[in-house]
Every structure is written in C-alpha cells, then in structure tokens.
Amino acid sequence: MTNNIVIVFDFDKTIIDCDSDNWLIDELGFTDLFNQLLPTMPWNSVMDKMMMEFHSNGITIEEIEKVLQRIPIHHRIIPAIKSAHALGCDLRIVSDANMFYIETILKHLGISEYFTEINTNPGYVNQEGRVRISPYHDFNKASHGCNNVCPPNMCKGLIIDKIQNSIFEEDSKRFIYLGDGAGDYCPSLRLRERDFVMPRKNFPVWDLICKDPSLVKAEIHGWSDGEELEQVLMNLINKIMMEEHVQFISSDCKLQTLSSPVLVSLPKAVSVRP
C-alpha cells in the first residue's frame, strides 16, 4: 500500500520521551560539568566537548550505547510508527540530536528500516574510539540565515524546504510534522494549508504557535503523550486517505467500506486561531 503522506518526526521528546543529550549526561554522572560548560559555547559544541570528557574518563562506546538503549519511550510510539509505515507513509526524522544517538536507539528498538531519511547533526566514532559531534550547519563558516528561533547549528525550516524540493511531484504530497521544541516552530511555518502540524501540548513549539496561530498555514493538532500522538496521527492519516480516495467512490459506498477506526470522529484542530 502506498500513499502521498510524508510524516516528519522530531526525535527528542517526540519519538523518545526525553532529551537524549541530558539523559546521557545525567546517567553517566557529568551533569555538573555540562552545566559549567553550557554558558560558554553553543549546545552542539558543548556535546562534542562532553564526548571528549567521556573518552578521557575511560567511558567506552559500548557503555554509551547501553545508556542510550535504556532511554525512555512511550509504549505506543513504536506501534504508531509501524502502523504509519504499513499504511504506506514516507517516514522521516529531522532532529537536533545526532546521527550516533539516533541510529543506536532506532537499531535497538528495531525500527530503523521504517525511516527513509534522517536529517540530524553528524555524529560518529573516530579512530580513537571517541564520539565526535559536529553541527548540521557549520555556523563557524557561515550562518544559516534564518531569523526564527532556530539554534545556530540547525534550521529545521531549511531542511523541510529541502525535503519538499527533493520529492518528485511534491505538490501531490501531504505533510504531517511532529515536534515539541522551539526549533520545530520554523518548519511548522513552511507547511501549506493542505498539511498538518502536530505540536506537543505545553511544550515550546506549542507556546510559539499559540502566540499567533494565524502564521501557521497547516492544520494544527496537538498531542500530550505517546497514546494521544498515536491516536491523532492515525486519525490524520485516515483523514488524508479518505480525502484522496473520495473522488473515486460514492458517498454510500464510502460509508459501507470504511473500517471502524476511520469512522471514529476526528479530533478537532486546536482552537487557537483567532
């Protein structure tokens, strides 16, 4: 089964239920050092420095991987991802974490193959056995030029532009974007009226959207936890698929053939528009 739906997930606090950097630092006992370094350099640079500290203190790659494999995730997230993939959706990740974290966690969860693309900060193990983390946008050479609340190392709005431009017959595609942080605001502004944005309720992206929801062209559907994420996402997928096929079937036939999950009333878009 194939469809025209592209689902873009943030990673931290969206697929997993915490911030992966903070989880690793806290679990390995380096919170105080991290807090000392954070005011002195961008977050992305601090994390590369922390990886050097881990290595200098004898923490192995295997130990880091074991900590990442224990990261909390809501029990309904994996079923939601698998269901969306089974329905033919194109699943992608746009995250300000890093490739080493994401690949380690997805592999452990057994869901790597469900994603066609991961856009994130480069993260790899060098010849010395140390994880290196570098910025997606090399802000030391040039700014990404975005005037929204994007961090210097990543503008997710530009990444969404790239995804949209790279997809053949992009105009026929429908996007669903899920995220929680301030960095997820910029890509929300790049979506069109035919698209959907799913901000996590009472998180930074939700607050930014609620300040002036008229700036967001896409339909807004909030979620609070993994269970609600699954429910809202599945309803939106069914909604889009119904709209795509309604021209081929009569109204009577549609009512007779829809499965029961599709007949469940769709949640209303959040009432934050003036």
Short mmCIF file of the C-alpha atoms (twelve columns), coordinates in Angstrom:
data_MODEL
# 
_entry.id   MODEL 
# 
loop_
_atom_site.group_PDB 
_atom_site.id 
_atom_site.type_symbol 
_atom_site.label_atom_id 
_atom_site.label_alt_id 
_atom_site.label_comp_id 
_atom_site.label_asym_id 
_atom_site.label_seq_id 
_atom_site.Cartn_x 
_atom_site.Cartn_y 
_atom_site.Cartn_z 
_atom_site.pdbx_PDB_model_num 
ATOM 1   C CA . MET A 1   0.000   0.000  0.000  1 
ATOM 2   C CA . THR A 2   1.320   3.431  -0.906 1 
ATOM 3   C CA . ASN A 3   0.015   6.932  -0.348 1 
ATOM 4   C CA . ASN A 4   1.061   10.555 -0.682 1 
ATOM 5   C CA . ILE A 5   1.714   11.176 3.009  1 
ATOM 6   C CA . VAL A 6   5.119   12.288 4.297  1 
ATOM 7   C CA . ILE A 7   5.450   12.172 8.088  1 
ATOM 8   C CA . VAL A 8   8.358   14.082 9.607  1 
ATOM 9   C CA . PHE A 9   9.222   13.313 13.226 1 
ATOM 10  C CA . ASP A 10  11.381  15.237 15.609 1 
ATOM 11  C CA . PHE A 11  13.301  12.783 17.828 1 
ATOM 12  C CA . ASP A 12  13.889  14.051 21.363 1 
ATOM 13  C CA . LYS A 13  10.654  14.321 23.391 1 
ATOM 14  C CA . THR A 14  8.710   13.170 20.324 1 
ATOM 15  C CA . ILE A 15  9.828   9.664  19.364 1 
ATOM 16  C CA . ILE A 16  11.699  9.220  22.650 1 
ATOM 17  C CA . ASP A 17  10.265  10.736 25.804 1 
ATOM 18  C CA . CYS A 18  13.233  12.814 26.984 1 
ATOM 19  C CA . ASP A 19  16.191  14.833 25.712 1 
ATOM 20  C CA . SER A 20  18.868  12.345 24.621 1 
ATOM 21  C CA . ASP A 21  21.789  14.658 25.491 1 
ATOM 22  C CA . ASN A 22  20.515  15.284 29.021 1 
ATOM 23  C CA . TRP A 23  19.721  11.610 29.518 1 
ATOM 24  C CA . LEU A 24  23.249  10.536 28.585 1 
ATOM 25  C CA . ILE A 25  24.954  13.250 30.650 1 
ATOM 26  C CA . ASP A 26  22.835  12.607 33.737 1 
ATOM 27  C CA . GLU A 27  23.120  8.821  33.552 1 
ATOM 28  C CA . LEU A 28  26.914  8.991  33.219 1 
ATOM 29  C CA . GLY A 29  27.243  11.493 36.074 1 
ATOM 30  C CA . PHE A 30  28.532  14.530 34.165 1 
ATOM 31  C CA . THR A 31  25.681  16.959 34.860 1 
ATOM 32  C CA . ASP A 32  27.768  19.461 36.836 1 
ATOM 33  C CA . LEU A 33  30.462  19.719 34.160 1 
ATOM 34  C CA . PHE A 34  27.838  20.119 31.447 1 
ATOM 35  C CA . ASN A 35  26.174  22.954 33.359 1 
ATOM 36  C CA . GLN A 36  29.535  24.687 33.727 1 
ATOM 37  C CA . LEU A 37  30.312  24.464 30.010 1 
ATOM 38  C CA . LEU A 38  26.874  25.338 28.623 1 
ATOM 39  C CA . PRO A 39  27.121  29.133 29.152 1 
ATOM 40  C CA . THR A 40  30.461  29.215 27.321 1 
ATOM 41  C CA . MET A 41  29.556  27.759 23.907 1 
ATOM 42  C CA . PRO A 42  26.632  26.567 21.743 1 
ATOM 43  C CA . TRP A 43  24.871  23.378 22.869 1 
ATOM 44  C CA . ASN A 44  26.105  21.391 19.869 1 
ATOM 45  C CA . SER A 45  29.723  22.347 20.654 1 
ATOM 46  C CA . VAL A 46  29.242  21.506 24.346 1 
ATOM 47  C CA . MET A 47  28.127  17.999 23.437 1 
ATOM 48  C CA . ASP A 48  31.227  17.403 21.319 1 
ATOM 49  C CA . LYS A 49  33.291  18.578 24.291 1 
ATOM 50  C CA . MET A 50  31.373  16.241 26.605 1 
ATOM 51  C CA . MET A 51  32.174  13.306 24.329 1 
ATOM 52  C CA . MET A 52  35.860  14.140 24.748 1 
ATOM 53  C CA . GLU A 53  35.368  14.171 28.524 1 
ATOM 54  C CA . PHE A 54  33.658  10.785 28.427 1 
ATOM 55  C CA . HIS A 55  36.559  9.359  26.427 1 
ATOM 56  C CA . SER A 56  39.171  10.926 28.716 1 
ATOM 57  C CA . ASN A 57  37.450  9.356  31.723 1 
ATOM 58  C CA . GLY A 58  37.555  5.896  30.198 1 
ATOM 59  C CA . ILE A 59  33.895  5.615  29.229 1 
ATOM 60  C CA . THR A 60  33.666  3.279  26.247 1 
ATOM 61  C CA . ILE A 61  31.430  3.422  23.191 1 
ATOM 62  C CA . GLU A 62  29.728  0.266  24.443 1 
ATOM 63  C CA . GLU A 63  28.874  1.960  27.748 1 
ATOM 64  C CA . ILE A 64  27.446  4.975  25.925 1 
ATOM 65  C CA . GLU A 65  25.362  2.700  23.707 1 
ATOM 66  C CA . LYS A 66  23.989  0.801  26.724 1 
ATOM 67  C CA . VAL A 67  22.862  4.074  28.318 1 
ATOM 68  C CA . LEU A 68  21.177  5.157  25.083 1 
ATOM 69  C CA . GLN A 69  19.436  1.797  24.809 1 
ATOM 70  C CA . ARG A 70  17.769  2.408  28.192 1 
ATOM 71  C CA . ILE A 71  16.271  5.707  27.076 1 
ATOM 72  C CA . PRO A 72  12.547  6.081  27.924 1 
ATOM 73  C CA . ILE A 73  9.967   5.809  25.162 1 
ATOM 74  C CA . HIS A 74  6.188   5.695  25.471 1 
ATOM 75  C CA . HIS A 75  4.844   2.215  24.703 1 
ATOM 76  C CA . ARG A 76  2.512   3.466  21.929 1 
ATOM 77  C CA . ILE A 77  5.185   5.212  19.837 1 
ATOM 78  C CA . ILE A 78  6.589   2.110  18.140 1 
ATOM 79  C CA . PRO A 79  3.124   0.773  17.205 1 
ATOM 80  C CA . ALA A 80  2.259   4.206  15.765 1 
ATOM 81  C CA . ILE A 81  5.420   4.213  13.634 1 
ATOM 82  C CA . LYS A 82  4.819   0.666  12.433 1 
ATOM 83  C CA . SER A 83  1.171   1.373  11.597 1 
ATOM 84  C CA . ALA A 84  2.008   4.518  9.634  1 
ATOM 85  C CA . HIS A 85  4.677   2.648  7.689  1 
ATOM 86  C CA . ALA A 86  2.305   -0.257 6.974  1 
ATOM 87  C CA . LEU A 87  -0.181  2.221  5.503  1 
ATOM 88  C CA . GLY A 88  2.469   3.382  3.021  1 
ATOM 89  C CA . CYS A 89  3.550   6.634  4.637  1 
ATOM 90  C CA . ASP A 90  7.030   8.007  3.966  1 
ATOM 91  C CA . LEU A 91  8.577   8.434  7.434  1 
ATOM 92  C CA . ARG A 92  11.496  10.787 8.053  1 
ATOM 93  C CA . ILE A 93  13.345  12.259 11.025 1 
ATOM 94  C CA . VAL A 94  14.517  15.860 11.432 1 
ATOM 95  C CA . SER A 95  16.320  16.205 14.741 1 
ATOM 96  C CA . ASP A 96  18.809  18.388 16.589 1 
ATOM 97  C CA . ALA A 97  20.221  15.291 18.304 1 
ATOM 98  C CA . ASN A 98  22.915  13.485 16.294 1 
ATOM 99  C CA . MET A 99  23.286  10.506 13.997 1 
ATOM 100 C CA . PHE A 100 25.144  8.339  16.508 1 
ATOM 101 C CA . TYR A 101 22.384  8.617  19.111 1 
ATOM 102 C CA . ILE A 102 19.519  8.176  16.677 1 
ATOM 103 C CA . GLU A 103 20.955  5.194  14.823 1 
ATOM 104 C CA . THR A 104 21.896  3.499  18.108 1 
ATOM 105 C CA . ILE A 105 18.415  3.952  19.567 1 
ATOM 106 C CA . LEU A 106 16.459  3.080  16.419 1 
ATOM 107 C CA . LYS A 107 18.513  -0.070 15.905 1 
ATOM 108 C CA . HIS A 108 17.930  -1.137 19.497 1 
ATOM 109 C CA . LEU A 109 14.182  -0.520 19.140 1 
ATOM 110 C CA . GLY A 110 14.093  -2.446 15.855 1 
ATOM 111 C CA . ILE A 111 12.565  0.395  13.820 1 
ATOM 112 C CA . SER A 112 15.500  1.655  11.731 1 
ATOM 113 C CA . GLU A 113 14.068  0.286  8.497  1 
ATOM 114 C CA . TYR A 114 10.837  2.256  8.813  1 
ATOM 115 C CA . PHE A 115 12.527  5.599  8.079  1 
ATOM 116 C CA . THR A 116 13.612  6.662  4.612  1 
ATOM 117 C CA . GLU A 117 15.781  9.566  5.777  1 
ATOM 118 C CA . ILE A 118 17.366  11.014 8.914  1 
ATOM 119 C CA . ASN A 119 18.388  14.675 8.964  1 
ATOM 120 C CA . THR A 120 20.423  15.482 12.062 1 
ATOM 121 C CA . ASN A 121 23.812  16.640 13.298 1 
ATOM 122 C CA . PRO A 122 26.670  14.364 12.190 1 
ATOM 123 C CA . GLY A 123 27.780  12.011 14.947 1 
ATOM 124 C CA . TYR A 124 30.306  9.218  14.504 1 
ATOM 125 C CA . VAL A 125 33.017  7.236  16.280 1 
ATOM 126 C CA . ASN A 126 36.519  8.334  15.215 1 
ATOM 127 C CA . GLN A 127 39.681  6.218  15.036 1 
ATOM 128 C CA . GLU A 128 40.472  6.990  18.673 1 
ATOM 129 C CA . GLY A 129 37.179  5.445  19.773 1 
ATOM 130 C CA . ARG A 130 35.622  8.770  20.662 1 
ATOM 131 C CA . VAL A 131 32.239  10.046 19.503 1 
ATOM 132 C CA . ARG A 132 32.548  13.272 17.513 1 
ATOM 133 C CA . ILE A 133 29.537  15.552 17.078 1 
ATOM 134 C CA . SER A 134 29.509  18.386 14.559 1 
ATOM 135 C CA . PRO A 135 26.847  20.912 13.509 1 
ATOM 136 C CA . TYR A 136 24.405  20.252 10.677 1 
ATOM 137 C CA . HIS A 137 25.022  23.833 9.516  1 
ATOM 138 C CA . ASP A 138 28.656  24.820 10.075 1 
ATOM 139 C CA . PHE A 139 27.973  28.096 11.849 1 
ATOM 140 C CA . ASN A 140 31.710  28.730 12.196 1 
ATOM 141 C CA . LYS A 141 31.863  29.271 8.430  1 
ATOM 142 C CA . ALA A 142 28.508  30.915 7.785  1 
ATOM 143 C CA . SER A 143 25.131  31.454 9.411  1 
ATOM 144 C CA . HIS A 144 22.149  29.529 8.071  1 
ATOM 145 C CA . GLY A 145 20.456  32.937 7.826  1 
ATOM 146 C CA . CYS A 146 17.155  32.066 9.491  1 
ATOM 147 C CA . ASN A 147 15.567  34.803 11.602 1 
ATOM 148 C CA . ASN A 148 13.314  32.459 13.606 1 
ATOM 149 C CA . VAL A 149 14.203  30.848 16.946 1 
ATOM 150 C CA . CYS A 150 16.472  28.231 15.364 1 
ATOM 151 C CA . PRO A 151 19.788  27.295 17.035 1 
ATOM 152 C CA . PRO A 152 22.930  28.275 15.098 1 
ATOM 153 C CA . ASN A 153 23.721  24.687 14.134 1 
ATOM 154 C CA . MET A 154 20.350  23.774 12.619 1 
ATOM 155 C CA . CYS A 155 17.402  25.401 10.879 1 
ATOM 156 C CA . LYS A 156 14.770  22.715 10.501 1 
ATOM 157 C CA . GLY A 157 12.787  25.007 8.222  1 
ATOM 158 C CA . LEU A 158 15.556  24.833 5.623  1 
ATOM 159 C CA . ILE A 159 15.588  21.051 5.977  1 
ATOM 160 C CA . ILE A 160 11.843  20.887 5.345  1 
ATOM 161 C CA . ASP A 161 12.364  23.061 2.259  1 
ATOM 162 C CA . LYS A 162 14.994  20.582 1.051  1 
ATOM 163 C CA . ILE A 163 12.703  17.605 1.639  1 
ATOM 164 C CA . GLN A 164 9.824   19.278 -0.168 1 
ATOM 165 C CA . ASN A 165 12.046  20.203 -3.115 1 
ATOM 166 C CA . SER A 166 13.550  16.726 -3.354 1 
ATOM 167 C CA . ILE A 167 10.268  14.831 -3.571 1 
ATOM 168 C CA . PHE A 168 9.059   14.173 -7.103 1 
ATOM 169 C CA . GLU A 169 5.620   15.673 -7.714 1 
ATOM 170 C CA . GLU A 170 5.834   17.311 -4.293 1 
ATOM 171 C CA . ASP A 171 2.595   19.201 -4.852 1 
ATOM 172 C CA . SER A 172 0.663   15.934 -4.505 1 
ATOM 173 C CA . LYS A 173 2.277   15.128 -1.161 1 
ATOM 174 C CA . ARG A 174 0.652   15.841 2.187  1 
ATOM 175 C CA . PHE A 175 2.974   16.527 5.120  1 
ATOM 176 C CA . ILE A 176 2.441   15.786 8.805  1 
ATOM 177 C CA . TYR A 177 5.083   17.324 11.068 1 
ATOM 178 C CA . LEU A 178 5.504   16.287 14.714 1 
ATOM 179 C CA . GLY A 179 7.686   18.084 17.233 1 
ATOM 180 C CA . ASP A 180 7.991   19.654 20.651 1 
ATOM 181 C CA . GLY A 181 10.814  22.202 20.791 1 
ATOM 182 C CA . ALA A 182 11.371  25.791 19.735 1 
ATOM 183 C CA . GLY A 183 13.367  24.505 16.768 1 
ATOM 184 C CA . ASP A 184 10.209  22.828 15.454 1 
ATOM 185 C CA . TYR A 185 8.477   26.186 15.023 1 
ATOM 186 C CA . CYS A 186 10.324  27.205 11.861 1 
ATOM 187 C CA . PRO A 187 9.403   24.036 9.904  1 
ATOM 188 C CA . SER A 188 5.806   24.454 11.061 1 
ATOM 189 C CA . LEU A 189 5.766   27.797 9.234  1 
ATOM 190 C CA . ARG A 190 6.950   26.108 5.997  1 
ATOM 191 C CA . LEU A 191 3.952   23.785 5.766  1 
ATOM 192 C CA . ARG A 192 0.999   24.527 3.494  1 
ATOM 193 C CA . GLU A 193 -2.760  24.611 4.044  1 
ATOM 194 C CA . ARG A 194 -3.068  21.013 2.857  1 
ATOM 195 C CA . ASP A 195 -0.576  19.887 5.527  1 
ATOM 196 C CA . PHE A 196 -0.792  19.191 9.263  1 
ATOM 197 C CA . VAL A 197 1.395   20.096 12.216 1 
ATOM 198 C CA . MET A 198 1.302   18.156 15.481 1 
ATOM 199 C CA . PRO A 199 2.921   20.238 18.256 1 
ATOM 200 C CA . ARG A 200 3.310   18.671 21.676 1 
ATOM 201 C CA . LYS A 201 0.966   20.456 24.053 1 
ATOM 202 C CA . ASN A 202 2.529   22.825 26.599 1 
ATOM 203 C CA . PHE A 203 5.991   22.454 25.090 1 
ATOM 204 C CA . PRO A 204 7.938   25.321 23.431 1 
ATOM 205 C CA . VAL A 205 6.636   24.796 19.876 1 
ATOM 206 C CA . TRP A 206 3.050   24.740 21.184 1 
ATOM 207 C CA . ASP A 207 3.589   28.000 23.036 1 
ATOM 208 C CA . LEU A 208 5.158   29.659 19.971 1 
ATOM 209 C CA . ILE A 209 2.319   28.564 17.695 1 
ATOM 210 C CA . CYS A 210 -0.314  29.728 20.187 1 
ATOM 211 C CA . LYS A 211 1.174   33.238 20.271 1 
ATOM 212 C CA . ASP A 212 -0.054  33.806 16.712 1 
ATOM 213 C CA . PRO A 213 -1.558  30.679 15.133 1 
ATOM 214 C CA . SER A 214 -2.562  32.638 12.027 1 
ATOM 215 C CA . LEU A 215 1.090   32.446 10.936 1 
ATOM 216 C CA . VAL A 216 0.772   28.669 10.557 1 
ATOM 217 C CA . LYS A 217 -0.978  27.668 7.335  1 
ATOM 218 C CA . ALA A 218 -1.170  23.967 8.200  1 
ATOM 219 C CA . GLU A 219 -3.969  22.491 10.293 1 
ATOM 220 C CA . ILE A 220 -2.893  22.258 13.952 1 
ATOM 221 C CA . HIS A 221 -3.470  19.136 16.046 1 
ATOM 222 C CA . GLY A 222 -1.857  18.961 19.478 1 
ATOM 223 C CA . TRP A 223 -0.869  15.876 21.464 1 
ATOM 224 C CA . SER A 224 0.288   15.359 25.029 1 
ATOM 225 C CA . ASP A 225 1.792   11.850 25.230 1 
ATOM 226 C CA . GLY A 226 2.508   8.787  23.131 1 
ATOM 227 C CA . GLU A 227 -1.030  7.465  23.367 1 
ATOM 228 C CA . GLU A 228 -2.520  10.715 22.092 1 
ATOM 229 C CA . LEU A 229 0.212   11.006 19.454 1 
ATOM 230 C CA . GLU A 230 -0.781  7.608  18.071 1 
ATOM 231 C CA . GLN A 231 -4.494  8.445  18.100 1 
ATOM 232 C CA . VAL A 232 -4.120  11.838 16.424 1 
ATOM 233 C CA . LEU A 233 -1.588  10.593 13.863 1 
ATOM 234 C CA . MET A 234 -3.697  7.602  12.824 1 
ATOM 235 C CA . ASN A 235 -6.791  9.779  12.525 1 
ATOM 236 C CA . LEU A 236 -4.947  12.270 10.338 1 
ATOM 237 C CA . ILE A 237 -3.597  9.522  8.089  1 
ATOM 238 C CA . ASN A 238 -7.116  8.130  7.694  1 
ATOM 239 C CA . LYS A 239 -8.476  11.623 7.065  1 
ATOM 240 C CA . ILE A 240 -5.962  12.231 4.264  1 
ATOM 241 C CA . MET A 241 -6.524  8.823  2.704  1 
ATOM 242 C CA . MET A 242 -10.269 9.384  2.756  1 
ATOM 243 C CA . GLU A 243 -9.858  12.737 1.024  1 
ATOM 244 C CA . GLU A 244 -7.516  11.224 -1.577 1 
ATOM 245 C CA . HIS A 245 -9.989  8.497  -2.492 1 
ATOM 246 C CA . VAL A 246 -13.322 10.225 -2.104 1 
ATOM 247 C CA . GLN A 247 -13.369 11.219 -5.776 1 
ATOM 248 C CA . PHE A 248 -13.383 7.558  -6.800 1 
ATOM 249 C CA . ILE A 249 -16.205 6.278  -4.656 1 
ATOM 250 C CA . SER A 250 -19.749 7.331  -3.944 1 
ATOM 251 C CA . SER A 251 -20.810 8.556  -0.551 1 
ATOM 252 C CA . ASP A 252 -22.875 5.413  0.118  1 
ATOM 253 C CA . CYS A 253 -20.032 3.113  -0.870 1 
ATOM 254 C CA . LYS A 254 -17.582 5.045  1.296  1 
ATOM 255 C CA . LEU A 255 -19.716 4.598  4.406  1 
ATOM 256 C CA . GLN A 256 -20.062 0.876  3.779  1 
ATOM 257 C CA . THR A 257 -16.382 0.130  3.197  1 
ATOM 258 C CA . LEU A 258 -14.535 2.270  5.747  1 
ATOM 259 C CA . SER A 259 -13.026 0.328  8.626  1 
ATOM 260 C CA . SER A 260 -14.195 1.170  12.148 1 
ATOM 261 C CA . PRO A 261 -11.045 3.161  13.157 1 
ATOM 262 C CA . VAL A 262 -11.692 5.505  10.245 1 
ATOM 263 C CA . LEU A 263 -15.252 6.111  11.363 1 
ATOM 264 C CA . VAL A 264 -14.133 7.390  14.752 1 
ATOM 265 C CA . SER A 265 -14.722 11.130 14.938 1 
ATOM 266 C CA . LEU A 266 -11.566 13.019 14.076 1 
ATOM 267 C CA . PRO A 267 -10.243 15.311 16.797 1 
ATOM 268 C CA . LYS A 268 -10.803 18.947 16.057 1 
ATOM 269 C CA . ALA A 269 -7.873  21.128 15.148 1 
ATOM 270 C CA . VAL A 270 -6.780  23.055 18.210 1 
ATOM 271 C CA . SER A 271 -8.884  26.145 18.650 1 
ATOM 272 C CA . VAL A 272 -6.075  28.648 18.857 1 
ATOM 273 C CA . ARG A 273 -6.859  30.592 15.708 1 
ATOM 274 C CA . PRO A 274 -8.484  33.993 16.250 1 
# 
